[in-house]
JSON list of C-alpha atoms in Angstrom, two decimals:
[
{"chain": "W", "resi": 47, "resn": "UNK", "atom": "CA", "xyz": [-141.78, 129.69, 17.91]},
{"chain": "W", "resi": 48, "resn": "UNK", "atom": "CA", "xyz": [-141.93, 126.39, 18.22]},
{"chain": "W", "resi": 49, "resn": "UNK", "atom": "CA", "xyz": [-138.94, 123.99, 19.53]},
{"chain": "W", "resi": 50, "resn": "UNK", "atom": "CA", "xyz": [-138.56, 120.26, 19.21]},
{"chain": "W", "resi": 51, "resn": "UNK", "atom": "CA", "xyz": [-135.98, 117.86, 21.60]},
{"chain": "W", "resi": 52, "resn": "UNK", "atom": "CA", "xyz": [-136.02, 114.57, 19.65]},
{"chain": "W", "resi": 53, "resn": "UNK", "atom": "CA", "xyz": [-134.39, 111.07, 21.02]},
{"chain": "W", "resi": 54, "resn": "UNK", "atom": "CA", "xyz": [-134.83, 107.45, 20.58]},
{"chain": "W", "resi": 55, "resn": "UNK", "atom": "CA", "xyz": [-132.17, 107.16, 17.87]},
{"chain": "W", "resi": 56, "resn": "UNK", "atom": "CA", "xyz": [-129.29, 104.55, 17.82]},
{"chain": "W", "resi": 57, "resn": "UNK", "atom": "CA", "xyz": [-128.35, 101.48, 16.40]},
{"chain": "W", "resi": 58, "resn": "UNK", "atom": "CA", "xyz": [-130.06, 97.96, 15.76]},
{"chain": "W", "resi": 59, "resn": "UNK", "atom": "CA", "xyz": [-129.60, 94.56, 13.41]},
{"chain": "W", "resi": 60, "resn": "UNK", "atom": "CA", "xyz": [-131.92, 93.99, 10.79]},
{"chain": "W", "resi": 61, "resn": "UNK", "atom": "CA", "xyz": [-135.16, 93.22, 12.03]},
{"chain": "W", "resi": 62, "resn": "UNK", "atom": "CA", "xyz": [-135.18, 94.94, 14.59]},
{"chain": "W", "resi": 63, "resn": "UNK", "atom": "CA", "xyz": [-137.26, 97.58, 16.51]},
{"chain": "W", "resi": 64, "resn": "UNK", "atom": "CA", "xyz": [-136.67, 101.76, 17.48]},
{"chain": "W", "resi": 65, "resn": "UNK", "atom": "CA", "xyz": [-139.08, 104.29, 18.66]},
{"chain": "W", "resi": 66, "resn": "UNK", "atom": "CA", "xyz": [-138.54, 107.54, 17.93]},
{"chain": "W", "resi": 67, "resn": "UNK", "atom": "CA", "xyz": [-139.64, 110.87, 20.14]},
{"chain": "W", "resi": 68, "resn": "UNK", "atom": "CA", "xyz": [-140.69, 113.79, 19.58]},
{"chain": "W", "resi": 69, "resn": "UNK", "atom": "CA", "xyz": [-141.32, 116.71, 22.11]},
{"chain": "W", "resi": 70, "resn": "UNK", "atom": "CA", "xyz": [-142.78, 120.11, 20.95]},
{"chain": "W", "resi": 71, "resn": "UNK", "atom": "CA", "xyz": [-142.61, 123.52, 22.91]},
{"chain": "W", "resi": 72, "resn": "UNK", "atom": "CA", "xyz": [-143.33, 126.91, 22.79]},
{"chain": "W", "resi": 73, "resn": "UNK", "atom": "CA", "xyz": [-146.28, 128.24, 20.37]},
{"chain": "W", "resi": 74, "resn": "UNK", "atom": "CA", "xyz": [-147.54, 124.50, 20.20]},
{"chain": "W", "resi": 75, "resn": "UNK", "atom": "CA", "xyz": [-151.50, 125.62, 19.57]},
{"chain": "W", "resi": 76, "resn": "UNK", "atom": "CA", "xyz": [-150.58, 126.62, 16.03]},
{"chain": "W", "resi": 77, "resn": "UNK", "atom": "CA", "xyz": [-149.06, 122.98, 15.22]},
{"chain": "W", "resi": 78, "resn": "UNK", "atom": "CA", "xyz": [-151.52, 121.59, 12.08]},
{"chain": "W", "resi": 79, "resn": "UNK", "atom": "CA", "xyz": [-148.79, 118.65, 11.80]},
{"chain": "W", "resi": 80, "resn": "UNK", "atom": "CA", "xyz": [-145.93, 116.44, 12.85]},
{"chain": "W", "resi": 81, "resn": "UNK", "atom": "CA", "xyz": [-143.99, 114.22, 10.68]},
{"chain": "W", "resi": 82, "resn": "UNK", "atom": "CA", "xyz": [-140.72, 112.45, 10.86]},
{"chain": "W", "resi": 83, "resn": "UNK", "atom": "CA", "xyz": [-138.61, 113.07, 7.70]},
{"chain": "W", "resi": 84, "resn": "UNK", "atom": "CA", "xyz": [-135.26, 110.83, 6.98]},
{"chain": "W", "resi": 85, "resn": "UNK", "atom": "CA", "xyz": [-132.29, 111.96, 4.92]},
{"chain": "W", "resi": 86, "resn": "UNK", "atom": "CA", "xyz": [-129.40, 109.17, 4.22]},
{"chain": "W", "resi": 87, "resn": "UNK", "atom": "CA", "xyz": [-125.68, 110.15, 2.89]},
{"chain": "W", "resi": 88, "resn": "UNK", "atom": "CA", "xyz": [-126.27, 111.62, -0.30]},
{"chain": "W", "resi": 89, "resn": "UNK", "atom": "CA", "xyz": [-129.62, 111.18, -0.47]},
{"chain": "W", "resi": 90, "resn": "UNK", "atom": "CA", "xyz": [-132.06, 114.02, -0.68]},
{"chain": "W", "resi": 91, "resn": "UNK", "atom": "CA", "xyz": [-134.34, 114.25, 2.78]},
{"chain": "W", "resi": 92, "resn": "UNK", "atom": "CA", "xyz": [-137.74, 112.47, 2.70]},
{"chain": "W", "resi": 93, "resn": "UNK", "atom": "CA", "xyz": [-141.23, 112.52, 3.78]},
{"chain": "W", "resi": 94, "resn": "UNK", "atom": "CA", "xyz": [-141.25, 108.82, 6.51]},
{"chain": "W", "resi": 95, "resn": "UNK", "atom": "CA", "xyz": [-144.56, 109.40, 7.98]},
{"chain": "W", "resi": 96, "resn": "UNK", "atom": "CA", "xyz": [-146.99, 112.40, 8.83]},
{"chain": "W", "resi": 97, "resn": "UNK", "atom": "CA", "xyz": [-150.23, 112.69, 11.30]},
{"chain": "W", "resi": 98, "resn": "UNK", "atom": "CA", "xyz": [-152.66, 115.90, 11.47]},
{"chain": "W", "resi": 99, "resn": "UNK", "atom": "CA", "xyz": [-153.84, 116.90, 14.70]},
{"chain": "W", "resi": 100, "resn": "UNK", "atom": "CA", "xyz": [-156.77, 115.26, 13.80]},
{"chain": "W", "resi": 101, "resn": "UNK", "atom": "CA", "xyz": [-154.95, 111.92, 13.74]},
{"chain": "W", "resi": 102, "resn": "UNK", "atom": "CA", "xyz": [-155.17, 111.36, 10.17]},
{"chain": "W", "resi": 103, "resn": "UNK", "atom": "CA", "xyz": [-152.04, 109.44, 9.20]},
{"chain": "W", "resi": 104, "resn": "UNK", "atom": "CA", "xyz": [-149.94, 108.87, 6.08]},
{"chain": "W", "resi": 105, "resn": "UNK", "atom": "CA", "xyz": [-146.69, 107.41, 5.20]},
{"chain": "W", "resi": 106, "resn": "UNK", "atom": "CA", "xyz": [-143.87, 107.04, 2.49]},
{"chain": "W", "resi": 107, "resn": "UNK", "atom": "CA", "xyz": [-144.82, 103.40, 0.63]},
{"chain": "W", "resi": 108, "resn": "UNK", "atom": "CA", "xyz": [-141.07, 102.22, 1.39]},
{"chain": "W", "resi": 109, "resn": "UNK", "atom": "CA", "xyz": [-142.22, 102.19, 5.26]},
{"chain": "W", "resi": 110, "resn": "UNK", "atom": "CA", "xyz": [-145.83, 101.28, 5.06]},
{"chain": "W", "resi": 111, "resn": "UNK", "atom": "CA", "xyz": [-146.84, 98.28, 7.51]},
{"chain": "W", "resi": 112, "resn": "UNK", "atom": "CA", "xyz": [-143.37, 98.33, 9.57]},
{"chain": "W", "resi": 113, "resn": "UNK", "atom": "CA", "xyz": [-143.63, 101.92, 10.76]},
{"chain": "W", "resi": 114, "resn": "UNK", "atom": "CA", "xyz": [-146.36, 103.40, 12.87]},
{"chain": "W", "resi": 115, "resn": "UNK", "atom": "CA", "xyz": [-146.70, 107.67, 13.89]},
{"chain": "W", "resi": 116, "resn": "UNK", "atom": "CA", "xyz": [-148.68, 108.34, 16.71]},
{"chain": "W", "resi": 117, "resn": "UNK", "atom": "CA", "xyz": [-148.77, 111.58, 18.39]},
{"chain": "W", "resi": 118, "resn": "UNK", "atom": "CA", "xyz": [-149.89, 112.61, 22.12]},
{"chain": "W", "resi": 119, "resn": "UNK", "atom": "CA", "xyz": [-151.21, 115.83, 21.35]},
{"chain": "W", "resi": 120, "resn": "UNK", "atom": "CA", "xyz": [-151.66, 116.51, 25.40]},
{"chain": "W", "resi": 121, "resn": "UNK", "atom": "CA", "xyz": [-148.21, 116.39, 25.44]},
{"chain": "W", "resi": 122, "resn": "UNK", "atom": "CA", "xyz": [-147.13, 117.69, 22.06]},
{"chain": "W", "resi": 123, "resn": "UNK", "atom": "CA", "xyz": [-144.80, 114.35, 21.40]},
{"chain": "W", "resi": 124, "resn": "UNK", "atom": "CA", "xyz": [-145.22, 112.59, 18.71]},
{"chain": "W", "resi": 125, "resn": "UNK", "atom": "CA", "xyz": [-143.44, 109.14, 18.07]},
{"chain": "W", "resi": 126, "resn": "UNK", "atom": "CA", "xyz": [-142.28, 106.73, 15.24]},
{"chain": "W", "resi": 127, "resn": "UNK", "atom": "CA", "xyz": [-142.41, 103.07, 16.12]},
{"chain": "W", "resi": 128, "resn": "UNK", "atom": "CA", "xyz": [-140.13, 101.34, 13.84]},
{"chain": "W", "resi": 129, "resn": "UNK", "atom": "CA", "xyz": [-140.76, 97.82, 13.34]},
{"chain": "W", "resi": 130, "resn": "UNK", "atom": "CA", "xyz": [-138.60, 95.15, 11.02]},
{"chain": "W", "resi": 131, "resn": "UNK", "atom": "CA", "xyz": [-135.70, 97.32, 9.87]},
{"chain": "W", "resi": 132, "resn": "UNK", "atom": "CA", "xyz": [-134.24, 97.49, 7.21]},
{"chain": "W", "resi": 133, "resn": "UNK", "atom": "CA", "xyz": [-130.42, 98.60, 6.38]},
{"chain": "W", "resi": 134, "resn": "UNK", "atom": "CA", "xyz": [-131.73, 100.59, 4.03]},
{"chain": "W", "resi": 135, "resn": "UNK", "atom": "CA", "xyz": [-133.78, 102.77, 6.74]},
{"chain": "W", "resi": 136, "resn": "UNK", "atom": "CA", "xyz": [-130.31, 103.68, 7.92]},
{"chain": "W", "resi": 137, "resn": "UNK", "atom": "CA", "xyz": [-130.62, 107.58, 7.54]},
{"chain": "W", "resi": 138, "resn": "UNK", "atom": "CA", "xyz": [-130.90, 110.74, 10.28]},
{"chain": "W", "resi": 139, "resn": "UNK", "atom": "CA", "xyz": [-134.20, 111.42, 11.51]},
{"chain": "W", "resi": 140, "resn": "UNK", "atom": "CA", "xyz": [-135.76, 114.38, 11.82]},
{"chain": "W", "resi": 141, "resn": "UNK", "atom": "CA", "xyz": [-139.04, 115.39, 13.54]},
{"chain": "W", "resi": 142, "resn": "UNK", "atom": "CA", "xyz": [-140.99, 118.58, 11.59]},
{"chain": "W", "resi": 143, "resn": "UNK", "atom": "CA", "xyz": [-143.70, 120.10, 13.30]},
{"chain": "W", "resi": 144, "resn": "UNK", "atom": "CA", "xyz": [-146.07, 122.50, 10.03]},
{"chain": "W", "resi": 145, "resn": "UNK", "atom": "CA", "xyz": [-148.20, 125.48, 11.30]},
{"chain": "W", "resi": 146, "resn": "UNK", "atom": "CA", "xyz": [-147.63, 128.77, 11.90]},
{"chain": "W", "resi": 147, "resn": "UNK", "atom": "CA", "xyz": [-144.25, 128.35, 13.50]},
{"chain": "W", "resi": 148, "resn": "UNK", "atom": "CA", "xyz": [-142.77, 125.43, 11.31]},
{"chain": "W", "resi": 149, "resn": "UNK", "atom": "CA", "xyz": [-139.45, 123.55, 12.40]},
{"chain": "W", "resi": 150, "resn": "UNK", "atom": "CA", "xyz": [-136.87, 121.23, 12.34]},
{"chain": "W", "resi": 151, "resn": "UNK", "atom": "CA", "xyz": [-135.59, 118.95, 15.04]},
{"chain": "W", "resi": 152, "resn": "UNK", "atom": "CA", "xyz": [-131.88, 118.33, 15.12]},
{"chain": "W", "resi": 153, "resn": "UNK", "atom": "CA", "xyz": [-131.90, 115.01, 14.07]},
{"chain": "W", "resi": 154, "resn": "UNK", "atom": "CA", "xyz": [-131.28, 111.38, 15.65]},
{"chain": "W", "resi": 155, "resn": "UNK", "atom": "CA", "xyz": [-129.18, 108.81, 13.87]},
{"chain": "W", "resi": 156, "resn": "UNK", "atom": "CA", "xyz": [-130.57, 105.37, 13.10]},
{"chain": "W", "resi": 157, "resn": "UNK", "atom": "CA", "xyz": [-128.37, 102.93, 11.76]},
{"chain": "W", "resi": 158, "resn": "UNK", "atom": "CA", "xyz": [-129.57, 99.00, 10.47]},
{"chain": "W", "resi": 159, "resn": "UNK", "atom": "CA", "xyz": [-127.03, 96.90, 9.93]},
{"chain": "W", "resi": 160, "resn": "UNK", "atom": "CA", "xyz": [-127.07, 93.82, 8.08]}
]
């Protein structure tokens, strides 16, 4: 199994700037992936941004060039910089980890306002 303790959530104006964390534990060796997925109030939950243990990288288009995934795979954390929000970002955030022992985080509010 595979637990994740997430933090770095809260709330910021327009503009501004959160970094999300991310710390695995447990059966970490089988972790392919990490990603940070977002689900907003009626919304069905979305793919933000992903990153392989090789360090390949991809993210949703609505984030591209204001959010950055990195990952510390010495210390199974991986973390969302979040640059220029948006109200529209406002959403919980939760970190996945894909492998053999796949999981959720329990999520960490961000909330943009205007």
């Amino acid at each position: 199994q595979v637990q994740l303790v997430e933090s770095g959530g809260g709330l910021v104006q327009a503009g501004g700037s959160l970094r999300l964390s991310c710390a695995a534990s447990g059966s970490t060796y089988y972790i392919t992936a990490m990603g940070w997925y977002r689900q907003a109030p009626g919304k069905q939950r979305e793919l933000v941004a992903r990153i392989m243990r090789s360090g390949s990288t991809s993210y949703a288009d609505s984030v591209k060039g204001r959010f950055t995934i990195s990952r510390d795979n010495a210390k199974n954390t991986v973390f969302l910089q979040m640059n220029s929000l948006k109200p529209e970002d406002t959403a919980v955030y939760y970190c996945n980890v894909e492998g053999r022992y796949s999981n959720w985080g329990q999520g960490t509010q961000v909330t943009v306002s205007s």
